[in-house]
GROMACS .gro file of C-alpha atoms in nm:
model
  345
    1MET     CA    1   0.019  -0.797  -1.703
    2ALA     CA    2   0.091  -0.471  -1.526
    3ARG     CA    3   0.183  -0.155  -1.711
    4THR     CA    4   0.431   0.028  -1.560
    5VAL     CA    5   0.633   0.347  -1.600
    6ALA     CA    6   0.894   0.175  -1.804
    7ASP     CA    7   0.628   0.084  -2.077
    8PHE     CA    8   0.580   0.448  -2.123
    9GLY     CA    9   0.904   0.569  -2.126
   10LEU     CA   10   0.877   0.770  -1.808
   11THR     CA   11   1.151   0.786  -1.580
   12ARG     CA   12   1.177   0.594  -1.242
   13GLY     CA   13   1.477   0.749  -1.068
   14THR     CA   14   1.817   0.644  -1.025
   15LEU     CA   15   1.795   0.352  -0.787
   16PRO     CA   16   1.749   0.004  -0.971
   17ALA     CA   17   1.442  -0.207  -0.956
   18GLY     CA   18   1.403  -0.536  -0.813
   19THR     CA   19   1.318  -0.860  -1.052
   20HIS     CA   20   0.942  -0.818  -1.035
   21ASN     CA   21   0.958  -0.448  -0.931
   22ALA     CA   22   0.683  -0.486  -0.644
   23ILE     CA   23   0.688  -0.527  -0.297
   24THR     CA   24   0.730  -0.909  -0.333
   25ASP     CA   25   1.094  -0.842  -0.417
   26VAL     CA   26   1.137  -0.846  -0.043
   27PRO     CA   27   1.224  -1.201   0.043
   28GLY     CA   28   0.899  -1.381   0.203
   29VAL     CA   29   0.673  -1.067   0.147
   30ARG     CA   30   0.329  -1.201  -0.045
   31VAL     CA   31   0.038  -1.036  -0.173
   32GLY     CA   32  -0.341  -1.163  -0.233
   33HIS     CA   33  -0.661  -1.027  -0.359
   34CYS     CA   34  -1.018  -1.066  -0.360
   35THR     CA   35  -1.203  -0.873  -0.637
   36LEU     CA   36  -1.582  -0.798  -0.616
   37ARG     CA   37  -1.745  -0.668  -0.959
   38ASP     CA   38  -2.097  -0.711  -0.965
   39GLY     CA   39  -2.297  -0.417  -1.129
   40ASP     CA   40  -2.279  -0.134  -0.869
   41VAL     CA   41  -2.073  -0.331  -0.653
   42ASN     CA   42  -1.700  -0.284  -0.758
   43THR     CA   43  -1.476  -0.335  -0.442
   44GLY     CA   44  -1.246  -0.593  -0.290
   45VAL     CA   45  -0.993  -0.688  -0.047
   46THR     CA   46  -0.604  -0.676  -0.085
   47ALA     CA   47  -0.407  -0.873   0.177
   48ILE     CA   48  -0.003  -0.790   0.240
   49LEU     CA   49   0.185  -1.088   0.429
   50PRO     CA   50   0.515  -0.982   0.557
   51HIS     CA   51   0.625  -1.358   0.583
   52GLY     CA   52   0.432  -1.698   0.514
   53GLY     CA   53   0.479  -1.818   0.896
   54ASN     CA   54   0.277  -1.758   1.182
   55LEU     CA   55   0.291  -1.353   1.234
   56PHE     CA   56   0.132  -1.338   1.577
   57ARG     CA   57   0.406  -1.593   1.717
   58SER     CA   58   0.704  -1.438   1.477
   59LYS     CA   59   0.633  -1.074   1.447
   60VAL     CA   60   0.785  -0.801   1.229
   61MET     CA   61   0.941  -0.472   1.341
   62ALA     CA   62   0.693  -0.206   1.195
   63ALA     CA   63   0.608   0.193   1.231
   64CYS     CA   64   0.326   0.395   1.057
   65HIS     CA   65   0.341   0.762   0.959
   66VAL     CA   66   0.000   0.973   0.930
   67ILE     CA   67   0.060   1.238   0.659
   68ASN     CA   68  -0.296   1.350   0.679
   69GLY     CA   69  -0.523   1.178   0.902
   70PHE     CA   70  -0.854   1.186   0.739
   71GLY     CA   71  -0.878   0.802   0.786
   72LYS     CA   72  -1.071   0.513   0.949
   73THR     CA   73  -0.743   0.229   0.981
   74VAL     CA   74  -0.733  -0.027   1.263
   75GLY     CA   75  -0.439  -0.127   1.450
   76LEU     CA   76  -0.213   0.185   1.387
   77MET     CA   77  -0.194   0.302   1.740
   78GLN     CA   78  -0.046  -0.039   1.885
   79VAL     CA   79   0.179  -0.048   1.602
   80GLU     CA   80   0.315   0.305   1.676
   81GLU     CA   81   0.349   0.204   2.083
   82LEU     CA   82   0.508  -0.136   2.033
   83GLY     CA   83   0.656  -0.112   1.690
   84THR     CA   84   0.566  -0.448   1.537
   85ILE     CA   85   0.295  -0.604   1.349
   86GLU     CA   86   0.159  -0.946   1.422
   87THR     CA   87  -0.103  -1.003   1.123
   88PRO     CA   88  -0.126  -0.969   0.761
   89ILE     CA   89  -0.215  -0.607   0.659
   90LEU     CA   90  -0.542  -0.592   0.475
   91LEU     CA   91  -0.662  -0.319   0.258
   92THR     CA   92  -1.045  -0.242   0.188
   93ASN     CA   93  -1.312   0.029   0.129
   94THR     CA   94  -1.377   0.271   0.427
   95LEU     CA   95  -1.687   0.065   0.541
   96SER     CA   96  -1.534  -0.296   0.532
   97VAL     CA   97  -1.256  -0.199   0.802
   98GLY     CA   98  -1.448  -0.387   1.057
   99THR     CA   99  -1.523  -0.671   0.884
  100CYS     CA  100  -1.160  -0.729   0.762
  101ALA     CA  101  -1.019  -0.659   1.125
  102THR     CA  102  -1.274  -0.937   1.241
  103ALA     CA  103  -1.138  -1.183   0.981
  104LEU     CA  104  -0.780  -1.126   1.086
  105ILE     CA  105  -0.874  -1.189   1.454
  106CYS     CA  106  -1.053  -1.521   1.343
  107ASP     CA  107  -0.754  -1.628   1.129
  108ALA     CA  108  -0.517  -1.539   1.437
  109ILE     CA  109  -0.718  -1.738   1.666
  110ARG     CA  110  -0.731  -1.999   1.424
  111GLN     CA  111  -0.377  -2.061   1.432
  112ASN     CA  112  -0.310  -1.953   1.790
  113PRO     CA  113  -0.596  -2.071   1.972
  114GLU     CA  114  -0.447  -1.939   2.318
  115ILE     CA  115  -0.517  -1.572   2.190
  116GLY     CA  116  -0.715  -1.402   2.478
  117ARG     CA  117  -0.714  -1.690   2.696
  118THR     CA  118  -0.372  -1.794   2.814
  119THR     CA  119  -0.168  -1.539   2.612
  120GLY     CA  120  -0.252  -1.159   2.507
  121THR     CA  121  -0.519  -1.052   2.216
  122VAL     CA  122  -0.437  -0.963   1.869
  123ASN     CA  123  -0.376  -0.652   1.696
  124PRO     CA  124  -0.530  -0.658   1.333
  125VAL     CA  125  -0.396  -0.400   1.069
  126VAL     CA  126  -0.636  -0.260   0.830
  127GLY     CA  127  -0.631   0.014   0.587
  128GLU     CA  128  -0.898   0.187   0.388
  129CYS     CA  129  -0.995   0.422   0.128
  130ASN     CA  130  -1.338   0.537   0.003
  131ASP     CA  131  -1.450   0.409  -0.333
  132GLY     CA  132  -1.815   0.529  -0.309
  133PRO     CA  133  -1.801   0.684  -0.645
  134LEU     CA  134  -1.740   0.407  -0.833
  135ASN     CA  135  -1.881   0.118  -0.590
  136ASP     CA  136  -2.222   0.086  -0.398
  137ILE     CA  137  -2.030   0.143  -0.068
  138GLN     CA  138  -2.347   0.098   0.137
  139ALA     CA  139  -2.417  -0.231   0.017
  140MET     CA  140  -2.112  -0.304   0.245
  141ALA     CA  141  -2.044  -0.618   0.005
  142ILE     CA  142  -1.721  -0.736   0.170
  143SER     CA  143  -1.760  -1.019   0.406
  144GLU     CA  144  -1.509  -1.201   0.619
  145GLU     CA  145  -1.494  -1.477   0.362
  146HIS     CA  146  -1.373  -1.218   0.098
  147ALA     CA  147  -1.088  -1.106   0.332
  148LEU     CA  148  -1.002  -1.463   0.396
  149ALA     CA  149  -1.000  -1.548   0.039
  150ALA     CA  150  -0.748  -1.261  -0.012
  151LEU     CA  151  -0.516  -1.394   0.255
  152ALA     CA  152  -0.558  -1.746   0.087
  153ASP     CA  153  -0.455  -1.584  -0.259
  154ALA     CA  154  -0.125  -1.433  -0.108
  155ARG     CA  155   0.195  -1.530  -0.325
  156GLU     CA  156   0.525  -1.450  -0.387
  157GLY     CA  157   0.647  -1.332  -0.718
  158ALA     CA  158   0.455  -1.072  -0.962
  159VAL     CA  159   0.215  -0.854  -0.798
  160GLU     CA  160  -0.132  -0.782  -0.977
  161GLN     CA  161  -0.176  -0.450  -0.993
  162GLY     CA  162  -0.477  -0.173  -1.117
  163ASN     CA  163  -0.827  -0.265  -1.095
  164VAL     CA  164  -0.806  -0.541  -0.864
  165GLY     CA  165  -0.872  -0.645  -0.481
  166ALA     CA  166  -0.888  -0.322  -0.266
  167GLY     CA  167  -0.823  -0.097  -0.599
  168THR     CA  168  -1.119  -0.238  -0.768
  169GLY     CA  169  -1.317   0.099  -0.691
  170MET     CA  170  -1.060   0.357  -0.635
  171SER     CA  171  -0.978   0.708  -0.837
  172CYS     CA  172  -0.667   0.885  -0.865
  173PHE     CA  173  -0.631   1.263  -0.993
  174GLY     CA  174  -0.949   1.223  -1.205
  175PHE     CA  175  -0.814   0.895  -1.352
  176LYS     CA  176  -0.871   0.519  -1.252
  177GLY     CA  177  -0.669   0.431  -0.975
  178GLY     CA  178  -0.612   0.113  -0.780
  179ILE     CA  179  -0.319  -0.117  -0.662
  180GLY     CA  180   0.060  -0.007  -0.745
  181SER     CA  181   0.373  -0.164  -0.657
  182ALA     CA  182   0.734  -0.112  -0.711
  183SER     CA  183   1.090  -0.183  -0.551
  184ARG     CA  184   1.418  -0.049  -0.536
  185LYS     CA  185   1.760  -0.263  -0.477
  186ILE     CA  186   1.947  -0.137  -0.175
  187ALA     CA  187   2.316  -0.175  -0.187
  188LEU     CA  188   2.379  -0.225   0.187
  189GLY     CA  189   2.578  -0.516   0.343
  190GLY     CA  190   2.556  -0.748   0.046
  191GLY     CA  191   2.216  -0.647  -0.102
  192HIS     CA  192   1.854  -0.577   0.024
  193HIS     CA  193   1.527  -0.448  -0.132
  194LEU     CA  194   1.281  -0.209  -0.046
  195GLY     CA  195   0.934  -0.230  -0.170
  196VAL     CA  196   0.599  -0.051  -0.208
  197LEU     CA  197   0.244  -0.106  -0.254
  198VAL     CA  198  -0.042   0.149  -0.259
  199LEU     CA  199  -0.402   0.177  -0.279
  200SER     CA  200  -0.444   0.505  -0.454
  201ASN     CA  201  -0.740   0.703  -0.438
  202PHE     CA  202  -0.634   1.087  -0.414
  203GLY     CA  203  -0.568   1.381  -0.585
  204ARG     CA  204  -0.761   1.646  -0.784
  205PRO     CA  205  -0.846   1.618  -1.123
  206GLY     CA  206  -0.549   1.821  -1.304
  207ASP     CA  207  -0.311   1.809  -1.043
  208LEU     CA  208  -0.124   1.527  -1.141
  209LEU     CA  209   0.272   1.574  -1.252
  210LEU     CA  210   0.417   1.303  -1.448
  211PRO     CA  211   0.825   1.286  -1.436
  212ASP     CA  212   0.831   1.447  -1.750
  213GLY     CA  213   0.659   1.759  -1.651
  214ARG     CA  214   0.350   1.684  -1.833
  215ARG     CA  215   0.019   1.733  -1.672
  216PRO     CA  216  -0.264   1.487  -1.778
  217ASP     CA  217  -0.607   1.608  -1.835
  218PRO     CA  218  -0.870   1.359  -1.707
  219ARG     CA  219  -1.157   1.604  -1.855
  220ARG     CA  220  -1.303   1.637  -1.527
  221GLN     CA  221  -1.374   1.951  -1.323
  222ALA     CA  222  -1.152   2.017  -1.045
  223GLU     CA  223  -1.281   1.950  -0.700
  224ALA     CA  224  -1.163   1.930  -0.338
  225GLU     CA  225  -0.912   1.666  -0.269
  226ARG     CA  226  -1.123   1.414  -0.070
  227GLY     CA  227  -0.941   1.107  -0.141
  228SER     CA  228  -0.698   0.867   0.043
  229ILE     CA  229  -0.377   0.702  -0.011
  230MET     CA  230  -0.231   0.370   0.169
  231VAL     CA  231   0.131   0.330   0.132
  232VAL     CA  232   0.258   0.001   0.249
  233LEU     CA  233   0.660  -0.023   0.246
  234ALA     CA  234   0.854  -0.333   0.318
  235THR     CA  235   1.227  -0.385   0.351
  236ASP     CA  236   1.467  -0.682   0.448
  237VAL     CA  237   1.704  -0.416   0.584
  238PRO     CA  238   1.710  -0.471   0.964
  239LEU     CA  239   1.567  -0.128   1.100
  240GLU     CA  240   1.439  -0.008   1.463
  241ASN     CA  241   1.098   0.090   1.472
  242ARG     CA  242   1.213   0.455   1.483
  243GLN     CA  243   1.413   0.418   1.186
  244LEU     CA  244   1.111   0.237   1.006
  245GLU     CA  245   0.872   0.579   1.103
  246ARG     CA  246   1.156   0.785   0.930
  247VAL     CA  247   1.144   0.567   0.632
  248ALA     CA  248   0.759   0.564   0.617
  249ARG     CA  249   0.766   0.922   0.628
  250ARG     CA  250   0.931   0.971   0.300
  251ALA     CA  251   0.631   0.803   0.120
  252GLY     CA  252   0.519   1.150   0.161
  253ALA     CA  253   0.773   1.287  -0.033
  254GLY     CA  254   0.686   1.062  -0.326
  255VAL     CA  255   0.313   1.144  -0.287
  256ALA     CA  256   0.415   1.530  -0.341
  257ARG     CA  257   0.621   1.468  -0.636
  258LEU     CA  258   0.304   1.369  -0.809
  259GLY     CA  259   0.138   1.703  -0.747
  260SER     CA  260  -0.052   1.635  -0.416
  261PHE     CA  261  -0.070   1.857  -0.142
  262TRP     CA  262  -0.268   1.621   0.102
  263GLY     CA  263  -0.572   1.778   0.106
  264ASN     CA  264  -0.794   1.862   0.420
  265GLY     CA  265  -1.034   1.566   0.322
  266SER     CA  266  -0.750   1.325   0.218
  267GLY     CA  267  -0.638   1.005   0.444
  268ASP     CA  268  -0.277   0.953   0.355
  269ILE     CA  269  -0.112   0.698   0.578
  270ALA     CA  270   0.213   0.490   0.542
  271ILE     CA  271   0.282   0.158   0.717
  272ALA     CA  272   0.634   0.033   0.689
  273PHE     CA  273   0.801  -0.296   0.811
  274SER     CA  274   1.093  -0.467   0.814
  275THR     CA  275   1.166  -0.825   0.816
  276GLY     CA  276   1.545  -0.812   0.908
  277ASN     CA  277   1.463  -0.898   1.278
  278ALA     CA  278   1.209  -1.160   1.415
  279ILE     CA  279   1.023  -1.051   1.723
  280ASP     CA  280   0.937  -1.374   1.901
  281HIS     CA  281   0.607  -1.370   2.107
  282ASP     CA  282   0.732  -1.599   2.330
  283GLU     CA  283   1.048  -1.457   2.384
  284ASN     CA  284   1.178  -1.511   2.747
  285ARG     CA  285   1.550  -1.359   2.753
  286ASP     CA  286   1.561  -1.033   2.969
  287LEU     CA  287   1.807  -0.897   2.679
  288VAL     CA  288   1.766  -0.946   2.332
  289PRO     CA  289   1.996  -0.865   2.060
  290LEU     CA  290   1.862  -0.702   1.751
  291LEU     CA  291   2.049  -0.589   1.418
  292ALA     CA  292   2.002  -0.236   1.324
  293LEU     CA  293   2.113  -0.016   1.008
  294ASN     CA  294   2.380   0.243   1.083
  295GLU     CA  295   2.192   0.536   1.080
  296ALA     CA  296   2.476   0.745   0.872
  297ARG     CA  297   2.341   0.461   0.583
  298ILE     CA  298   1.990   0.550   0.586
  299ASP     CA  299   1.966   0.817   0.306
  300ILE     CA  300   1.943   0.537   0.034
  301LEU     CA  301   1.649   0.406   0.205
  302PHE     CA  302   1.499   0.752   0.202
  303GLN     CA  303   1.546   0.794  -0.134
  304ALA     CA  304   1.436   0.434  -0.228
  305ALA     CA  305   1.105   0.525  -0.057
  306ALA     CA  306   1.027   0.862  -0.227
  307GLU     CA  307   1.120   0.697  -0.571
  308ALA     CA  308   0.936   0.400  -0.512
  309THR     CA  309   0.629   0.543  -0.379
  310GLN     CA  310   0.604   0.781  -0.678
  311GLU     CA  311   0.638   0.492  -0.946
  312THR     CA  312   0.415   0.274  -0.761
  313VAL     CA  313   0.147   0.532  -0.762
  314LEU     CA  314   0.179   0.576  -1.140
  315ASN     CA  315   0.180   0.189  -1.204
  316SER     CA  316  -0.136   0.183  -1.016
  317MET     CA  317  -0.297   0.437  -1.264
  318LEU     CA  318  -0.128   0.276  -1.559
  319SER     CA  319  -0.260  -0.078  -1.485
  320ALA     CA  320  -0.571   0.041  -1.430
  321GLU     CA  321  -0.811   0.034  -1.708
  322ALA     CA  322  -1.060   0.269  -1.811
  323PHE     CA  323  -1.362   0.199  -1.569
  324THR     CA  324  -1.764   0.239  -1.541
  325GLY     CA  325  -1.871   0.188  -1.184
  326ARG     CA  326  -2.177   0.273  -0.982
  327SER     CA  327  -2.464   0.480  -1.150
  328GLY     CA  328  -2.263   0.493  -1.487
  329THR     CA  329  -1.968   0.674  -1.303
  330HIS     CA  330  -1.688   0.662  -1.538
  331ARG     CA  331  -1.338   0.684  -1.473
  332ALA     CA  332  -1.064   0.713  -1.790
  333SER     CA  333  -0.746   0.537  -1.794
  334LEU     CA  334  -0.403   0.725  -1.766
  335ALA     CA  335  -0.237   0.435  -1.988
  336ASP     CA  336  -0.506   0.572  -2.285
  337TRP     CA  337  -0.437   0.918  -2.223
  338LEU     CA  338  -0.085   0.868  -2.282
  339ARG     CA  339  -0.130   0.654  -2.592
  340ASP     CA  340  -0.383   0.927  -2.690
  341GLU     CA  341  -0.111   1.215  -2.644
  342ALA     CA  342   0.154   1.012  -2.826
  343LYS     CA  343  -0.047   0.988  -3.145
  344ARG     CA  344  -0.153   1.355  -3.133
  345ARG     CA  345   0.227   1.454  -3.116
   0.00000   0.00000   0.00000
C-alpha cells in the first residue's frame, strides 16, 4: 500500500483529494508498470494512458512546459506545436528513451496498420530521468517487451507508488525517490478532477522542505543538483492547449515548495493533458466545436496543480522503501526518517 503525506500528518493543501488520491481519479486514465530488479540492474518503465481506447484515432488535448531543459524526452516538439497526444506516455531511464519510443510506435502500428502508409506517422511521447547511481544504466536492460508489459499492466484505480516501474532506481533530495501520485477534486460544472503522477529524481541532499517546515537530513553530503523530475498532469476539465500549458507551468510551483531551485543539471519537465475533448484523427468537418474552460475560473486548476505536485513528490518518497542498488549505493527512506524523528521527540 502506498504511504502518503496523510499517513504522516503532513498537510496536503486545502483542496480535497479524489477517491484514490491518484492520477487515475481522472475518469479513464490508466497507469501500469514494469519493474526490473536484478543485482545492479534496478530500473523499469511506467505507462500513463489518457484513456483505454485507440489514442491515435481519438487524441487528447495536451501541452508541455520545460522548467529546466536538461532532459532527453521524445515527442514534446509535436505536442507543443499541435497540442495533442496520440500515444500513451512512457517514463523510463535516460538511456532507454529510444527503446520505449520504438515500442510505442510498434504498438500504434499494430492498432493502426495504415500509419506511415495511407495516413500520417505517429508521435510517441517518452520522458526520462537518470537512475544511474542505483542502476547500471549502461546495461541498457530495458527492452521493447518491457515497455509493452507496462502498457499491458495499465489499469484504473489505485496506483502503485515508490520503488516501482520507472521509479525503481530513482533518488530524490538524497533519499529514495520514485513514482508518486495524487489528485484534487475540482468544483467546476458538476465536479471534475486534476491528477498528477511524477517520476522524482531531483533535489540536493538537505534542501527538502516539508510542509511543516522541517528539513529532513539524509546524512549525505550536499552536491550539485543533477537530477530530474517528470510531472504528468491529467484532468477531465475541458481545456485548450494554451490553457493546459498554463496549468503545466504551475507544476513548477509545487516543486519549488519542496525546496528545489531547478539546478543547472536538472531536467524538470511537465506534460499536461485533458480528456475533456476527443480529437478525431479522421475528422472531416471544416469547423470543429470544442468545449473550453472559462479563463476566469482557471485559478482553481493552478492551485490544484501546485498542491497535487507538491504532495505527489512527497508520496513518491514516502512510498519508497530504503534501497541498496548498483555497487552498494544506498538511499535511505524518507518514511523511516520521519518515524525515527517521531521517536526522538
